Amino acid sequence: MPKNRLITRRHALHLGLGTLATMGALANSCSLNRQLPVKALDDSEKSERDLMVVRDAPLKDHAAAKGLIYGAAALTYYLKQDEEFAASIAQECGMLVPGLELKWKALRPSPDSFKFGAADWLAEFAQTHGMLFRGHTLVWHQATPKWFKEVLNRQNAEKILLEHIAKVAGHYAGKMHSWDVVNEAIEPDHERSDGLRNSRWLRLLGPDYIDLAFRATAEADPKAMLVYNDYGLDNDTPKDEARRVATLKLLERLKSKGTPVHALGTQAHLWAKDSTALNFKKLKTFLRDVADMGLKILVTELDVKDNHLPQDIQTRDRDVAKAYEDYISAVLEEPAVIAVLTWGLSDRYTWRSHFPRKDKAAVRPLPLDKQMKRKLTWNAMTRAFDQAPVR
Ligand code: XIL
């Protein structure tokens, strides 16, 4: 059977589970009595863009109605201590992604130990709430443990990498919807002809570390969808164009060598009011080129930066929401896109707060606000899902 048909069947299975999960959580959601911002904009703005919603169902339901997955990244620490947040994640999301817990730094306190506790807790949380679970990430140049520096060398790097993947992907085998096997391997600024990042893994093992990682993951978990994940693929800038070109080159190389890669993950950390920098025609052509290789596409880490917008919350939320609606509507025109995941769900917990605004006002990059209330972005997302073609 050709590989892309396998992916389609696997995807159908996962969606089936997701839809069931969705129905369970819909029943729960009624008790949460959430306030929906049905009046999305003031009257003067309504003529410009109507961001009203009509259906008070969780995001995952709007997505699932089109055969899509909606989910978010979250951390064990916050889910454990914040019931309100945990309830919102369970209510809105059909998929859960560990924000930190599966990175080497979290999993590997020492060269010969594995610390699965926090990630296992998340896997259990996902299962309890009928959510799909996805792995992030097996190979990345960041979030590496301190011991890498002293221990890793050309002689042992391959063994250590393969051992890690066998153990970690093996630990979750059969439970993972998908794995970001390799994250952010491209950096055109490093000026290699293949566009690859001059990372520690590349220096120690050469460009084939990527193939090695995919093969090892396929062996450890033959059912998971294996994803190459990267950022900076969105904008109409020479740098992002170079990233798109390098990504296509990498995926083509992997495919031509029979490396088991099934999907591209595009992180999509966007800026609001980026209409000049986003060129949807180019973006869609890129996604089509990826799809033409028989690959699926996941939007893996969507959020929208508001650092440069005026402090006024109404203005900011409207511009952020517009960016969400425009981006999601455009990418969902590509049928190979099967999932839209945000990097966090509520502005209460967002990595973007590590990059504060100059005026110190809290950033608002996500669908729910700090009070766990649905924002205009939530409306924008449901609208984009509702208008998307069925998968
Ligand atoms: C981020 C986490 O959200 C932060 O908490 C952490 O401090 C740094 O990493 N791209 C990725 C994610 O692939 O793993 C990053 O997550 C955000 C950017």
Short mmCIF file of C-alpha atoms and ligand atoms in Angstrom, two decimals:
data_model
loop_
_atom_site.label_atom_id
_atom_site.label_comp_id
_atom_site.label_asym_id
_atom_site.label_seq_id
_atom_site.Cartn_x
_atom_site.Cartn_y
_atom_site.Cartn_z
CA MET A 1 0.00 0.00 0.00
CA PRO A 2 1.42 3.44 -0.81
CA LYS A 3 2.59 5.41 2.21
CA ASN A 4 0.15 8.25 1.84
CA ARG A 5 -2.79 5.87 1.95
CA LEU A 6 -1.44 4.47 5.17
CA ILE A 7 -1.30 7.96 6.58
CA THR A 8 -4.85 8.60 5.51
CA ARG A 9 -6.07 5.49 7.30
CA ARG A 10 -4.09 6.29 10.40
CA HIS A 11 -5.44 9.80 10.36
CA ALA A 12 -9.01 8.53 9.97
CA LEU A 13 -8.53 6.31 13.01
CA HIS A 14 -7.22 9.15 15.10
CA LEU A 15 -10.00 11.43 14.00
CA GLY A 16 -12.51 8.80 14.95
CA LEU A 17 -11.08 8.74 18.47
CA GLY A 18 -10.94 12.52 18.53
CA THR A 19 -14.58 12.83 17.60
CA LEU A 20 -15.61 10.45 20.35
CA ALA A 21 -13.49 12.43 22.78
CA THR A 22 -15.12 15.59 21.57
CA MET A 23 -18.59 14.27 22.29
CA GLY A 24 -17.67 13.35 25.85
CA ALA A 25 -16.18 16.71 26.57
CA LEU A 26 -19.11 18.52 25.01
CA ALA A 27 -21.31 16.97 27.68
CA ASN A 28 -18.86 18.24 30.35
CA SER A 29 -18.63 21.68 28.87
CA CYS A 30 -22.23 22.55 29.68
CA SER A 31 -21.40 22.71 33.37
CA LEU A 32 -18.65 25.27 32.82
CA ASN A 33 -21.15 27.99 31.92
CA ARG A 34 -18.67 29.96 29.86
CA GLN A 35 -19.35 33.50 28.79
CA LEU A 36 -19.20 33.80 25.05
CA PRO A 37 -18.28 37.13 23.51
CA VAL A 38 -21.05 37.01 20.95
CA LYS A 39 -20.85 40.73 20.48
CA ALA A 40 -17.47 40.60 18.95
CA LEU A 41 -16.88 44.16 17.88
CA ASP A 42 -18.27 47.56 18.50
CA ASP A 43 -20.63 48.81 15.80
CA SER A 44 -18.09 50.95 14.00
CA GLU A 45 -15.87 47.93 13.54
CA LYS A 46 -18.59 45.50 12.58
CA SER A 47 -18.75 46.76 9.06
CA GLU A 48 -15.01 46.19 8.72
CA ARG A 49 -14.99 42.60 9.95
CA ASP A 50 -17.75 40.63 11.60
CA LEU A 51 -16.19 38.28 14.11
CA MET A 52 -19.46 37.07 15.62
CA VAL A 53 -19.96 33.39 16.28
CA VAL A 54 -23.19 31.48 16.38
CA ARG A 55 -22.26 28.12 17.90
CA ASP A 56 -21.10 27.87 21.49
CA ALA A 57 -19.30 24.55 21.02
CA PRO A 58 -15.67 23.91 21.96
CA LEU A 59 -12.96 24.61 19.40
CA LYS A 60 -12.33 20.90 18.96
CA ASP A 61 -15.94 20.40 17.85
CA HIS A 62 -15.78 23.15 15.24
CA ALA A 63 -12.57 21.51 13.98
CA ALA A 64 -13.83 17.92 14.14
CA ALA A 65 -16.93 18.84 12.12
CA LYS A 66 -14.50 19.39 9.23
CA GLY A 67 -12.36 16.33 9.92
CA LEU A 68 -9.72 18.50 11.62
CA ILE A 69 -7.94 18.26 14.95
CA TYR A 70 -7.68 21.24 17.29
CA GLY A 71 -5.37 21.03 20.27
CA ALA A 72 -2.85 22.93 22.37
CA ALA A 73 0.44 22.65 24.20
CA ALA A 74 0.34 22.72 27.99
CA LEU A 75 2.63 22.02 30.93
CA THR A 76 2.07 19.38 33.61
CA TYR A 77 2.93 21.92 36.31
CA TYR A 78 0.06 24.26 35.41
CA LEU A 79 -2.48 21.56 34.66
CA LYS A 80 -1.83 20.00 38.06
CA GLN A 81 -2.18 23.18 40.10
CA ASP A 82 -4.83 25.07 38.14
CA GLU A 83 -8.17 23.31 37.90
CA GLU A 84 -9.75 26.06 35.89
CA PHE A 85 -7.01 25.82 33.27
CA ALA A 86 -7.21 22.02 33.22
CA ALA A 87 -10.98 22.22 32.69
CA SER A 88 -10.51 24.62 29.77
CA ILE A 89 -7.90 22.40 28.14
CA ALA A 90 -10.19 19.39 28.54
CA GLN A 91 -13.11 21.35 27.18
CA GLU A 92 -11.55 22.99 24.11
CA CYS A 93 -8.84 20.57 22.99
CA GLY A 94 -8.94 17.34 21.03
CA MET A 95 -5.18 16.96 21.29
CA LEU A 96 -2.57 17.68 23.95
CA VAL A 97 1.11 18.50 23.37
CA PRO A 98 3.70 18.56 26.17
CA GLY A 99 5.30 22.02 26.06
CA LEU A 100 8.50 20.94 27.85
CA GLU A 101 8.16 17.49 29.35
CA LEU A 102 9.43 15.45 26.39
CA LYS A 103 12.49 17.56 25.64
CA TRP A 104 15.89 16.08 26.50
CA LYS A 105 16.43 18.62 29.26
CA ALA A 106 13.31 17.43 31.07
CA LEU A 107 13.64 13.72 30.32
CA ARG A 108 17.36 13.16 30.72
CA PRO A 109 18.78 14.42 34.02
CA SER A 110 21.89 12.31 33.40
CA PRO A 111 23.30 10.28 30.50
CA ASP A 112 21.93 7.06 31.91
CA SER A 113 18.60 8.07 33.40
CA PHE A 114 15.14 8.81 32.02
CA LYS A 115 12.54 10.81 33.94
CA PHE A 116 9.13 10.06 32.42
CA GLY A 117 6.94 11.17 35.34
CA ALA A 118 5.79 14.58 34.13
CA ALA A 119 5.21 13.46 30.53
CA ASP A 120 3.42 10.31 31.70
CA TRP A 121 1.11 12.47 33.79
CA LEU A 122 0.21 14.44 30.65
CA ALA A 123 -0.33 11.28 28.62
CA GLU A 124 -2.70 10.07 31.34
CA PHE A 125 -4.49 13.44 31.44
CA ALA A 126 -4.98 13.27 27.68
CA GLN A 127 -6.31 9.75 27.89
CA THR A 128 -8.66 10.53 30.77
CA HIS A 129 -10.16 13.41 28.81
CA GLY A 130 -10.33 11.57 25.51
CA MET A 131 -7.65 13.71 23.88
CA LEU A 132 -5.06 12.62 21.36
CA PHE A 133 -1.46 12.98 22.52
CA ARG A 134 1.51 14.12 20.49
CA GLY A 135 5.23 14.07 21.05
CA HIS A 136 7.45 17.15 21.01
CA THR A 137 10.33 16.60 20.36
CA LEU A 138 13.04 13.94 19.91
CA VAL A 139 15.80 15.98 18.27
CA TRP A 140 16.29 19.71 18.82
CA HIS A 141 19.28 21.99 19.27
CA GLN A 142 17.65 23.67 22.31
CA ALA A 143 16.52 22.39 25.71
CA THR A 144 19.49 20.05 25.86
CA PRO A 145 20.88 18.81 29.19
CA LYS A 146 24.08 20.26 30.61
CA TRP A 147 25.87 16.91 30.33
CA PHE A 148 25.73 17.08 26.49
CA LYS A 149 28.74 19.37 26.56
CA GLU A 150 30.98 17.03 28.49
CA VAL A 151 29.65 13.69 27.30
CA LEU A 152 28.58 13.86 23.64
CA ASN A 153 31.26 13.26 21.04
CA ARG A 154 31.63 11.86 17.53
CA GLN A 155 32.18 8.36 18.85
CA ASN A 156 29.07 8.10 21.03
CA ALA A 157 26.58 10.57 19.50
CA GLU A 158 24.83 8.08 17.23
CA LYS A 159 24.50 5.50 19.98
CA ILE A 160 23.14 8.06 22.46
CA LEU A 161 20.66 9.46 19.95
CA LEU A 162 19.38 6.05 18.89
CA GLU A 163 19.13 4.88 22.47
CA HIS A 164 17.14 7.98 23.41
CA ILE A 165 14.70 7.56 20.56
CA ALA A 166 14.24 3.84 21.11
CA LYS A 167 13.55 4.38 24.79
CA VAL A 168 11.33 7.49 24.53
CA ALA A 169 9.36 6.70 21.36
CA GLY A 170 9.18 3.09 22.59
CA HIS A 171 7.78 4.22 25.95
CA TYR A 172 4.80 5.87 24.23
CA ALA A 173 4.49 3.44 21.31
CA GLY A 174 0.90 3.05 20.18
CA LYS A 175 -0.22 6.04 22.26
CA MET A 176 1.21 8.88 20.16
CA HIS A 177 -0.78 10.42 17.36
CA SER A 178 2.41 11.96 16.00
CA TRP A 179 5.98 12.82 16.90
CA ASP A 180 7.93 15.96 16.06
CA VAL A 181 10.91 13.75 15.35
CA VAL A 182 13.22 16.60 14.38
CA ASN A 183 12.59 20.22 15.33
CA GLU A 184 14.14 23.31 13.70
CA ALA A 185 16.93 21.66 11.70
CA ILE A 186 17.01 24.52 9.17
CA GLU A 187 18.83 27.84 9.50
CA PRO A 188 19.67 29.55 6.20
CA ASP A 189 21.81 32.09 8.11
CA HIS A 190 24.32 29.30 8.73
CA GLU A 191 25.05 29.48 5.02
CA ARG A 192 25.26 25.83 4.15
CA SER A 193 24.12 24.92 0.65
CA ASP A 194 21.50 22.56 2.10
CA GLY A 195 20.19 25.27 4.43
CA LEU A 196 20.68 23.06 7.47
CA ARG A 197 21.41 24.45 10.91
CA ASN A 198 24.93 23.99 12.15
CA SER A 199 23.67 22.27 15.27
CA ARG A 200 25.56 19.98 17.62
CA TRP A 201 23.84 16.96 16.02
CA LEU A 202 24.88 18.08 12.55
CA ARG A 203 28.45 18.69 13.63
CA LEU A 204 28.71 15.31 15.30
CA LEU A 205 26.80 13.14 12.82
CA GLY A 206 26.48 15.09 9.57
CA PRO A 207 23.14 15.78 7.80
CA ASP A 208 22.12 12.13 8.02
CA TYR A 209 21.29 12.54 11.72
CA ILE A 210 17.84 13.53 10.46
CA ASP A 211 17.31 10.30 8.52
CA LEU A 212 18.69 8.33 11.42
CA ALA A 213 16.20 9.90 13.81
CA PHE A 214 13.19 9.25 11.57
CA ARG A 215 14.16 5.64 10.98
CA ALA A 216 14.70 5.01 14.68
CA THR A 217 11.34 6.56 15.56
CA ALA A 218 9.53 4.47 12.94
CA GLU A 219 11.12 1.38 14.40
CA ALA A 220 10.21 2.27 17.97
CA ASP A 221 6.63 3.36 17.18
CA PRO A 222 5.43 2.16 13.77
CA LYS A 223 1.98 3.69 14.30
CA ALA A 224 2.89 7.31 15.00
CA MET A 225 2.78 9.94 12.28
CA LEU A 226 6.35 11.20 11.94
CA VAL A 227 6.68 14.95 11.55
CA TYR A 228 9.47 17.33 10.57
CA ASN A 229 8.70 20.56 12.49
CA ASP A 230 10.06 24.06 11.87
CA TYR A 231 9.35 27.78 12.19
CA GLY A 232 9.70 30.85 9.99
CA LEU A 233 7.83 29.35 7.05
CA ASP A 234 5.05 31.95 6.93
CA ASN A 235 6.19 35.38 5.88
CA ASP A 236 6.86 36.96 2.52
CA THR A 237 10.47 37.79 3.36
CA PRO A 238 13.73 36.58 1.78
CA LYS A 239 14.58 34.77 5.01
CA ASP A 240 11.29 32.86 5.19
CA GLU A 241 11.51 32.13 1.47
CA ALA A 242 14.96 30.64 2.06
CA ARG A 243 13.48 28.55 4.88
CA ARG A 244 10.66 27.32 2.64
CA VAL A 245 13.13 26.38 -0.10
CA ALA A 246 15.41 24.58 2.36
CA THR A 247 12.43 22.76 3.88
CA LEU A 248 11.26 21.48 0.50
CA LYS A 249 14.81 20.42 -0.29
CA LEU A 250 15.13 18.56 2.99
CA LEU A 251 11.75 16.83 2.64
CA GLU A 252 12.55 15.85 -0.95
CA ARG A 253 15.88 14.42 0.13
CA LEU A 254 14.26 12.43 2.95
CA LYS A 255 11.53 11.11 0.65
CA SER A 256 13.99 10.17 -2.09
CA LYS A 257 15.98 8.10 0.40
CA GLY A 258 12.88 6.31 1.64
CA THR A 259 13.16 7.93 5.07
CA PRO A 260 9.85 7.50 6.92
CA VAL A 261 8.64 11.10 7.16
CA HIS A 262 4.86 11.53 7.03
CA ALA A 263 4.16 15.20 7.65
CA LEU A 264 5.45 18.73 7.93
CA GLY A 265 4.76 20.69 11.10
CA THR A 266 4.70 24.43 10.61
CA GLN A 267 4.98 26.25 13.93
CA ALA A 268 3.31 29.50 12.82
CA HIS A 269 4.38 31.93 15.55
CA LEU A 270 2.85 34.90 13.74
CA TRP A 271 2.77 38.65 14.19
CA ALA A 272 -0.58 40.45 14.24
CA LYS A 273 -1.27 42.93 11.43
CA ASP A 274 1.18 41.14 9.27
CA SER A 275 -0.78 41.38 6.07
CA THR A 276 2.19 42.91 4.29
CA ALA A 277 4.48 40.17 5.49
CA LEU A 278 2.12 37.25 4.86
CA ASN A 279 1.57 36.30 1.26
CA PHE A 280 -1.12 33.66 1.25
CA LYS A 281 -0.58 32.80 -2.38
CA LYS A 282 3.05 31.92 -1.72
CA LEU A 283 2.19 30.18 1.51
CA LYS A 284 -0.45 28.03 -0.17
CA THR A 285 1.90 27.16 -3.04
CA PHE A 286 4.45 26.03 -0.47
CA LEU A 287 1.88 23.88 1.33
CA ARG A 288 0.78 22.38 -2.00
CA ASP A 289 4.41 21.53 -2.82
CA VAL A 290 4.67 19.75 0.52
CA ALA A 291 1.36 17.94 -0.05
CA ASP A 292 2.48 16.90 -3.54
CA MET A 293 5.21 14.83 -1.88
CA GLY A 294 2.45 12.78 -0.24
CA LEU A 295 2.92 14.52 3.11
CA LYS A 296 0.32 15.75 5.57
CA ILE A 297 0.67 19.16 7.23
CA LEU A 298 0.05 20.21 10.83
CA VAL A 299 0.02 23.75 12.16
CA THR A 300 1.83 22.89 15.36
CA GLU A 301 2.45 25.97 17.51
CA LEU A 302 0.15 28.77 16.39
CA ASP A 303 0.09 31.99 18.40
CA VAL A 304 0.06 35.65 17.44
CA LYS A 305 2.42 38.30 18.80
CA ASP A 306 0.89 41.61 19.86
CA ASN A 307 4.05 43.30 21.18
CA HIS A 308 3.96 46.06 18.56
CA LEU A 309 0.22 46.84 18.82
CA PRO A 310 -1.31 49.66 20.86
CA GLN A 311 -1.98 48.89 24.51
CA ASP A 312 -5.76 49.17 24.16
CA ILE A 313 -7.08 45.66 24.61
CA GLN A 314 -10.00 45.91 22.20
CA THR A 315 -7.75 47.01 19.34
CA ARG A 316 -5.14 44.43 20.17
CA ASP A 317 -7.56 41.55 20.47
CA ARG A 318 -9.22 42.48 17.21
CA ASP A 319 -5.92 42.57 15.29
CA VAL A 320 -4.76 39.30 16.82
CA ALA A 321 -8.11 37.68 15.99
CA LYS A 322 -7.92 38.88 12.40
CA ALA A 323 -4.47 37.36 12.03
CA TYR A 324 -5.82 34.03 13.31
CA GLU A 325 -8.83 34.09 10.99
CA ASP A 326 -6.81 35.07 7.93
CA TYR A 327 -4.06 32.55 8.53
CA ILE A 328 -6.25 29.58 9.45
CA SER A 329 -8.70 30.25 6.60
CA ALA A 330 -5.84 30.39 4.11
CA VAL A 331 -3.99 27.27 5.24
CA LEU A 332 -7.15 25.19 5.56
CA GLU A 333 -7.76 25.66 1.85
CA GLU A 334 -4.97 23.10 1.53
CA PRO A 335 -6.62 19.70 2.13
CA ALA A 336 -3.36 18.16 3.39
CA VAL A 337 -3.61 20.30 6.55
CA ILE A 338 -5.10 17.98 9.18
CA ALA A 339 -4.56 19.81 12.47
CA VAL A 340 -4.32 23.28 13.96
CA LEU A 341 -2.60 23.41 17.35
CA THR A 342 -1.96 26.52 19.41
CA TRP A 343 1.10 26.88 21.64
CA GLY A 344 -0.91 27.25 24.80
CA LEU A 345 -4.61 27.95 25.20
CA SER A 346 -4.92 30.81 27.65
CA ASP A 347 -2.97 34.06 28.02
CA ARG A 348 -2.53 33.00 31.66
CA TYR A 349 0.25 30.65 30.52
CA THR A 350 2.11 31.59 27.36
CA TRP A 351 5.76 31.38 26.41
CA ARG A 352 5.27 34.79 24.78
CA SER A 353 5.31 36.36 28.25
CA HIS A 354 9.09 35.71 28.16
CA PHE A 355 9.12 38.43 25.47
CA PRO A 356 7.32 41.29 27.26
CA ARG A 357 5.86 44.37 25.64
CA LYS A 358 7.74 47.65 26.10
CA ASP A 359 4.78 49.10 28.03
CA LYS A 360 4.76 45.97 30.27
CA ALA A 361 1.09 45.28 29.47
CA ALA A 362 0.49 41.52 29.48
CA VAL A 363 0.67 39.90 26.05
CA ARG A 364 -2.55 38.38 24.63
CA PRO A 365 -1.52 35.86 21.95
CA LEU A 366 -3.98 32.98 22.58
CA PRO A 367 -7.69 32.06 22.23
CA LEU A 368 -8.62 32.47 25.94
CA ASP A 369 -7.76 35.40 28.18
CA LYS A 370 -6.17 35.23 31.64
CA GLN A 371 -9.62 34.71 33.18
CA MET A 372 -10.14 31.70 30.86
CA LYS A 373 -12.81 33.61 28.94
CA ARG A 374 -13.05 33.16 25.21
CA LYS A 375 -11.55 36.09 23.29
CA LEU A 376 -12.16 37.36 19.77
CA THR A 377 -9.40 34.98 18.73
CA TRP A 378 -11.62 32.11 19.87
CA ASN A 379 -14.37 33.49 17.62
CA ALA A 380 -11.93 33.88 14.76
CA MET A 381 -10.79 30.28 15.08
CA THR A 382 -14.29 28.82 15.15
CA ARG A 383 -15.21 30.93 12.14
CA ALA A 384 -12.19 29.72 10.20
CA PHE A 385 -12.96 26.10 11.11
CA ASP A 386 -16.64 26.51 10.21
CA GLN A 387 -15.73 27.91 6.81
CA ALA A 388 -13.05 25.32 6.03
CA PRO A 389 -13.65 22.62 3.45
CA VAL A 390 -14.32 19.17 4.92
CA ARG A 391 -11.29 16.84 5.03
C1 XIL B 1 9.14 26.85 24.34
C2 XIL B 1 8.35 26.67 25.62
O1 XIL B 1 7.00 27.00 25.41
C3 XIL B 1 8.94 27.55 26.68
O2 XIL B 1 8.27 27.33 27.91
C4 XIL B 1 10.42 27.28 26.82
O3 XIL B 1 10.99 28.19 27.73
C5 XIL B 1 11.12 27.38 25.47
O4 XIL B 1 10.49 26.53 24.55
N1 XIL B 1 9.36 26.42 19.28
C6 XIL B 1 9.27 25.16 19.80
C7 XIL B 1 8.87 24.98 21.22
O5 XIL B 1 9.40 24.17 19.07
O6 XIL B 1 9.46 23.84 21.80
C8 XIL B 1 9.19 26.20 22.04
O7 XIL B 1 8.64 26.01 23.34
C9 XIL B 1 8.65 27.44 21.39
C10 XIL B 1 9.26 27.64 20.03
#
